[in-house]
PDB file of C-alpha atoms and ligand atoms in Angstrom:
ATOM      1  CA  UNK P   1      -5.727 102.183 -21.866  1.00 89.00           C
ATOM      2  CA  UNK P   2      -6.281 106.068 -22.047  1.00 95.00           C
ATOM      3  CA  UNK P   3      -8.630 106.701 -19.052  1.00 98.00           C
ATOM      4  CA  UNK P   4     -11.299 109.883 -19.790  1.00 98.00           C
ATOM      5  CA  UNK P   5     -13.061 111.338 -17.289  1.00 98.00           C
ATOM      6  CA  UNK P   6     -16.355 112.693 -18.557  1.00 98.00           C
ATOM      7  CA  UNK P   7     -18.386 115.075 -16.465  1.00 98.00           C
ATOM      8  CA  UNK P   8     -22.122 115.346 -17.919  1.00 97.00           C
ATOM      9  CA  UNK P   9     -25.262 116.252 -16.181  1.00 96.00           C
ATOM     10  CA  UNK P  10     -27.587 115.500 -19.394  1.00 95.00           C
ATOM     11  CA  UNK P  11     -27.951 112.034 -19.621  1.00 96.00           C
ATOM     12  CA  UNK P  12     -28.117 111.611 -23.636  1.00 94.00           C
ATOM     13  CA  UNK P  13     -25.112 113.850 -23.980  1.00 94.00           C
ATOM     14  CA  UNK P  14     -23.256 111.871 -21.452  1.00 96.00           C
ATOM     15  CA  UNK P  15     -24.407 108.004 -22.920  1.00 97.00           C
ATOM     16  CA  UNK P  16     -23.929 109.383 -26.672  1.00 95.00           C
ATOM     17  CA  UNK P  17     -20.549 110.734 -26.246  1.00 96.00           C
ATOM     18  CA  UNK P  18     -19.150 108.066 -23.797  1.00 97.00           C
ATOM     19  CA  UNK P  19     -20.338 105.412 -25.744  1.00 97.00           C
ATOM     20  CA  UNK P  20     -18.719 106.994 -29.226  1.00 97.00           C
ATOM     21  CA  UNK P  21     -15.611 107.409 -26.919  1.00 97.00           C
ATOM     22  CA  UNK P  22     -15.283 103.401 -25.746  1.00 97.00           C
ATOM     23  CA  UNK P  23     -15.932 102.982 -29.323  1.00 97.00           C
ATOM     24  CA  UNK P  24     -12.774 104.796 -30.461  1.00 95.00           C
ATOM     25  CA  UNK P  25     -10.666 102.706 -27.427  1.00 96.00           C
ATOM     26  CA  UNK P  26     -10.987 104.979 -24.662  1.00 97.00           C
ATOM     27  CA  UNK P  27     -11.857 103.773 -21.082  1.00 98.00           C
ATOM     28  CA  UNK P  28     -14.406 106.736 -19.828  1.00 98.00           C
ATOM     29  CA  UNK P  29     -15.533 106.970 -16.196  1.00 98.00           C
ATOM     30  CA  UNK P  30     -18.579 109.472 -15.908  1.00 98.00           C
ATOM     31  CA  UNK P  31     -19.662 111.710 -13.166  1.00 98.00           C
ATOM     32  CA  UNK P  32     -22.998 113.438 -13.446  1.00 98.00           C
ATOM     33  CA  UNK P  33     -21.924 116.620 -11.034  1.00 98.00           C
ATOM     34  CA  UNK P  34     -19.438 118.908 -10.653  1.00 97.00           C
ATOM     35  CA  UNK P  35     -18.784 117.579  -6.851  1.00 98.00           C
ATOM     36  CA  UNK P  36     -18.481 113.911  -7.788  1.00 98.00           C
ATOM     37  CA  UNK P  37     -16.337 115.137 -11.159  1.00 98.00           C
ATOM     38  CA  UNK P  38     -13.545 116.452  -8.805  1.00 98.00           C
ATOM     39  CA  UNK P  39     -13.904 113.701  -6.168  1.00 98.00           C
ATOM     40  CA  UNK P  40     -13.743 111.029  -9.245  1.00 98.00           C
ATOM     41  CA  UNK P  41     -10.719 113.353 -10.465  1.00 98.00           C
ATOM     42  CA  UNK P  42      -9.173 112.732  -7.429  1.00 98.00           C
ATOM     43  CA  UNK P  43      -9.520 109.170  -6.645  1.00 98.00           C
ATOM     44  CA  UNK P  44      -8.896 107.935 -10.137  1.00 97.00           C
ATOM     45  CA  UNK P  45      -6.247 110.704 -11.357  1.00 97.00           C
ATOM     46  CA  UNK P  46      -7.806 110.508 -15.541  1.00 98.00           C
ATOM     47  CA  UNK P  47      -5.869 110.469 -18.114  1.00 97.00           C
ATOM     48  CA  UNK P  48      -8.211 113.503 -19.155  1.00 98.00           C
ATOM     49  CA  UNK P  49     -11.106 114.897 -18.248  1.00 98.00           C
ATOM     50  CA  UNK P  50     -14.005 116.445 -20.615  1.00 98.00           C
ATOM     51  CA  UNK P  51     -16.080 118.945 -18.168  1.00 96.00           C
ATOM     52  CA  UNK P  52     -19.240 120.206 -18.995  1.00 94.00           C
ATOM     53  CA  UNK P  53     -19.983 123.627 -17.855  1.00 91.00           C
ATOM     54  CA  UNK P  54     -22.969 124.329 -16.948  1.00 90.00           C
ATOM     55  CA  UNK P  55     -23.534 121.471 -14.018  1.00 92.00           C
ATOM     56  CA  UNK P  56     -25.719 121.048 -11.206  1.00 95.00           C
ATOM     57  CA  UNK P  57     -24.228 120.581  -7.392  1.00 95.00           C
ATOM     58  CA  UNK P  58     -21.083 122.448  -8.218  1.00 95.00           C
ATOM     59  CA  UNK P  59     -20.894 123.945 -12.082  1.00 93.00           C
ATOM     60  CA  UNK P  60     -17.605 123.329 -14.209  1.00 93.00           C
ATOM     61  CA  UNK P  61     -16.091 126.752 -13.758  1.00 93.00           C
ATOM     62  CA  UNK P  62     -15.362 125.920 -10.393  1.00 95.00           C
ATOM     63  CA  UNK P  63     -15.003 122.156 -10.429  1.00 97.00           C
ATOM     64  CA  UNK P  64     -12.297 122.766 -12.744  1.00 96.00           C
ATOM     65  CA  UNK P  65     -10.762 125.343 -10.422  1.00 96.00           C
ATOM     66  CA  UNK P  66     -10.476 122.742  -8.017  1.00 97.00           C
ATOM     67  CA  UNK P  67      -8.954 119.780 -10.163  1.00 97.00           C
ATOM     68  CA  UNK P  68      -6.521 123.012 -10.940  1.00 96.00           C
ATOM     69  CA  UNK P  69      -6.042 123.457  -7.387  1.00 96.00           C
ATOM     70  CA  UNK P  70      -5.115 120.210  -6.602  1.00 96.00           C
ATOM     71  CA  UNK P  71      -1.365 119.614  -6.775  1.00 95.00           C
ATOM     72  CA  UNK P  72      -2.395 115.173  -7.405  1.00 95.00           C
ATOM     73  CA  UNK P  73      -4.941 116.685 -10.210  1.00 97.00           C
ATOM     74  CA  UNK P  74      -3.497 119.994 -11.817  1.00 96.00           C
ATOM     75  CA  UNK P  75      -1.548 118.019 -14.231  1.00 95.00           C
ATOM     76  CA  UNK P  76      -4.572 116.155 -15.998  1.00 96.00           C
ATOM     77  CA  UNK P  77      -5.736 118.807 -19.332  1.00 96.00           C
ATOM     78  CA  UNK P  78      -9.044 119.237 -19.098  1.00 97.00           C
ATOM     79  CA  UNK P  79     -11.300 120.398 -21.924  1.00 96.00           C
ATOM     80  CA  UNK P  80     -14.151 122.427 -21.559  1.00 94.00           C
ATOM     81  CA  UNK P  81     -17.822 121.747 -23.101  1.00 93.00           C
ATOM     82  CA  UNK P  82     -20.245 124.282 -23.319  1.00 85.00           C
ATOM     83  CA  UNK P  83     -23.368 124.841 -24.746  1.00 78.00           C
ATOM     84  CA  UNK P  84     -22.719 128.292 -26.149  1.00 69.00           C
ATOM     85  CA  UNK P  85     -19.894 129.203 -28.734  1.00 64.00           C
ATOM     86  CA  UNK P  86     -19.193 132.619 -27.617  1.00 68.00           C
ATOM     87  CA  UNK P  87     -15.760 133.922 -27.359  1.00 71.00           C
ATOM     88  CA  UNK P  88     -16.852 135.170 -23.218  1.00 80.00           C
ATOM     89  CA  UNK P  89     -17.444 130.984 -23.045  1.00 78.00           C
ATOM     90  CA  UNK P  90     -13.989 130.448 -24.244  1.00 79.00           C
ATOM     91  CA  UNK P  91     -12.021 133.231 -22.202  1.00 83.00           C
ATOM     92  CA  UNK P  92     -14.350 131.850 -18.904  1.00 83.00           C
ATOM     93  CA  UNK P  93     -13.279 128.408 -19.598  1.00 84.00           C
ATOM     94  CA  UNK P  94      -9.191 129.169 -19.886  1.00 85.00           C
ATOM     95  CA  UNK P  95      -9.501 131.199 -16.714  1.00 87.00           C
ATOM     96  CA  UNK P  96     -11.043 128.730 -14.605  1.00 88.00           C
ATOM     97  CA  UNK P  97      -7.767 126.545 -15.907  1.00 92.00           C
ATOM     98  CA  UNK P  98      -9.205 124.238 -18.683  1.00 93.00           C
ATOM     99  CA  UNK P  99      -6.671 123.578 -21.622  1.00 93.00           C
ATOM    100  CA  UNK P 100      -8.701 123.326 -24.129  1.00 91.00           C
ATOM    101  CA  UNK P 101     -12.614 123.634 -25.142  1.00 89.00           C
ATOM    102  CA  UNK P 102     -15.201 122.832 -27.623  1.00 90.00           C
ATOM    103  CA  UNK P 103     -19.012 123.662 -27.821  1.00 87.00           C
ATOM    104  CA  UNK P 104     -22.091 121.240 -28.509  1.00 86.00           C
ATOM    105  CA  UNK P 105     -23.462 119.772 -30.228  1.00 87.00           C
ATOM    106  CA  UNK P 106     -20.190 117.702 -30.439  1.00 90.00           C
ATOM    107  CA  UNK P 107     -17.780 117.242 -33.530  1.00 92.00           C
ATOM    108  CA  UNK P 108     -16.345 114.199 -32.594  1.00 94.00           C
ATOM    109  CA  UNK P 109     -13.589 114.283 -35.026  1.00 95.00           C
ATOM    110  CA  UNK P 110     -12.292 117.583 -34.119  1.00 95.00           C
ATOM    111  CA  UNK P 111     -12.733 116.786 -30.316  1.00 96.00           C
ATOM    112  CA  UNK P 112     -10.872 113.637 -30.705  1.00 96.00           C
ATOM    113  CA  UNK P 113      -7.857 115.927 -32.283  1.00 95.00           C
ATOM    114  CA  UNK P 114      -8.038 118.170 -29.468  1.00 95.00           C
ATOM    115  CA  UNK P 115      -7.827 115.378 -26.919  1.00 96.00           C
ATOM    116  CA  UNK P 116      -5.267 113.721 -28.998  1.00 95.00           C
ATOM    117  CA  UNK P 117      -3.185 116.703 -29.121  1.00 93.00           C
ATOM    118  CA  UNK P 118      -3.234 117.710 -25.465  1.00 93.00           C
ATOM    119  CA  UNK P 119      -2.630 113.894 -24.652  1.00 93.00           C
ATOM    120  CA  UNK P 120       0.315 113.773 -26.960  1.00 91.00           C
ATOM    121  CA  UNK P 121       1.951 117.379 -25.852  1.00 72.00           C
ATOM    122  CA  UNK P 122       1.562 117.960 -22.656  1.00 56.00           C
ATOM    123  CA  UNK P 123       4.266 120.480 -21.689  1.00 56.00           C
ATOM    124  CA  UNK P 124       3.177 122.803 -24.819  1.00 52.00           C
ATOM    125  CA  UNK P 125       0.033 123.501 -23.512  1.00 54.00           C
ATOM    126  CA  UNK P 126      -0.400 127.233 -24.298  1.00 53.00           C
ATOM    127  CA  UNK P 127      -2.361 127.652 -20.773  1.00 54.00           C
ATOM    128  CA  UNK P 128      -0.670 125.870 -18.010  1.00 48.00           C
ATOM    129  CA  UNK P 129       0.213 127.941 -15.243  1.00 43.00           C
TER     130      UNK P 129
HETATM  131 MN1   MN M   1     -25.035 120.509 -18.415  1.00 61.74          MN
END
């Protein structure tokens, strides 16, 4: 089973989206930090991981950093989720290492073809170092 990591700090985004994921078959562990979002990334290597930005403890920009960091967790794509669609979001995001991102409120179907995609292709990711 596809194992997604989602790190949430807003407790209706986090139970609304994990539950629609378990729905579509995914198995979705769920850190409410930054901190515990790499630590979980560690331990439990994801099959993805869906990192909001803006995060208390330690925010996404640099949790993600981290997880890129890491040679046992540079490997999992992780898409970024942000609150704001502005382009400065977007270019932040790839920087800080993420593969992909989307902004709230959530379109499930296109986020589920993003995940799908970066599951299915994961040497043609446009931003891997
Ligand atoms: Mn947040």
């Amino acid at each position: 089973m596809t194992r997604i990591l989602l790190v949430e700090d807003n407790e209706m985004n986090r139970d609304m989206l994990s539950r629609r994921l378990s729905r579509r078959g995914f198995d979705v562990l769920i850190a409410e930090n930054g901190k515990a979002g790499v630590e979980l990334a560690t331990s439990e290597k994801p099959d993805l991981i869906l990192m909001d930005m803006s995060l208390p403890v330690m925010d996404g920009w640099e949790a993600t950093k981290r997880i890129k960091a890491n040679p046992t967790t540079s490997a999992i794509p992780v898409i970024a989720l942000t609150a704001h669609a502005m382009a400065s979001d977007r270019e932040m995001a790839l920087q800080a290492g993420c593969d992909d991102y989307d902004s709230k409120p959530i379109d499930l179907p296109q986020l589920l073809r993003k995940i799908e995609q970066l599951l299915a292709a994961p040497t043609e990711r446009p931003f891997r170092k």
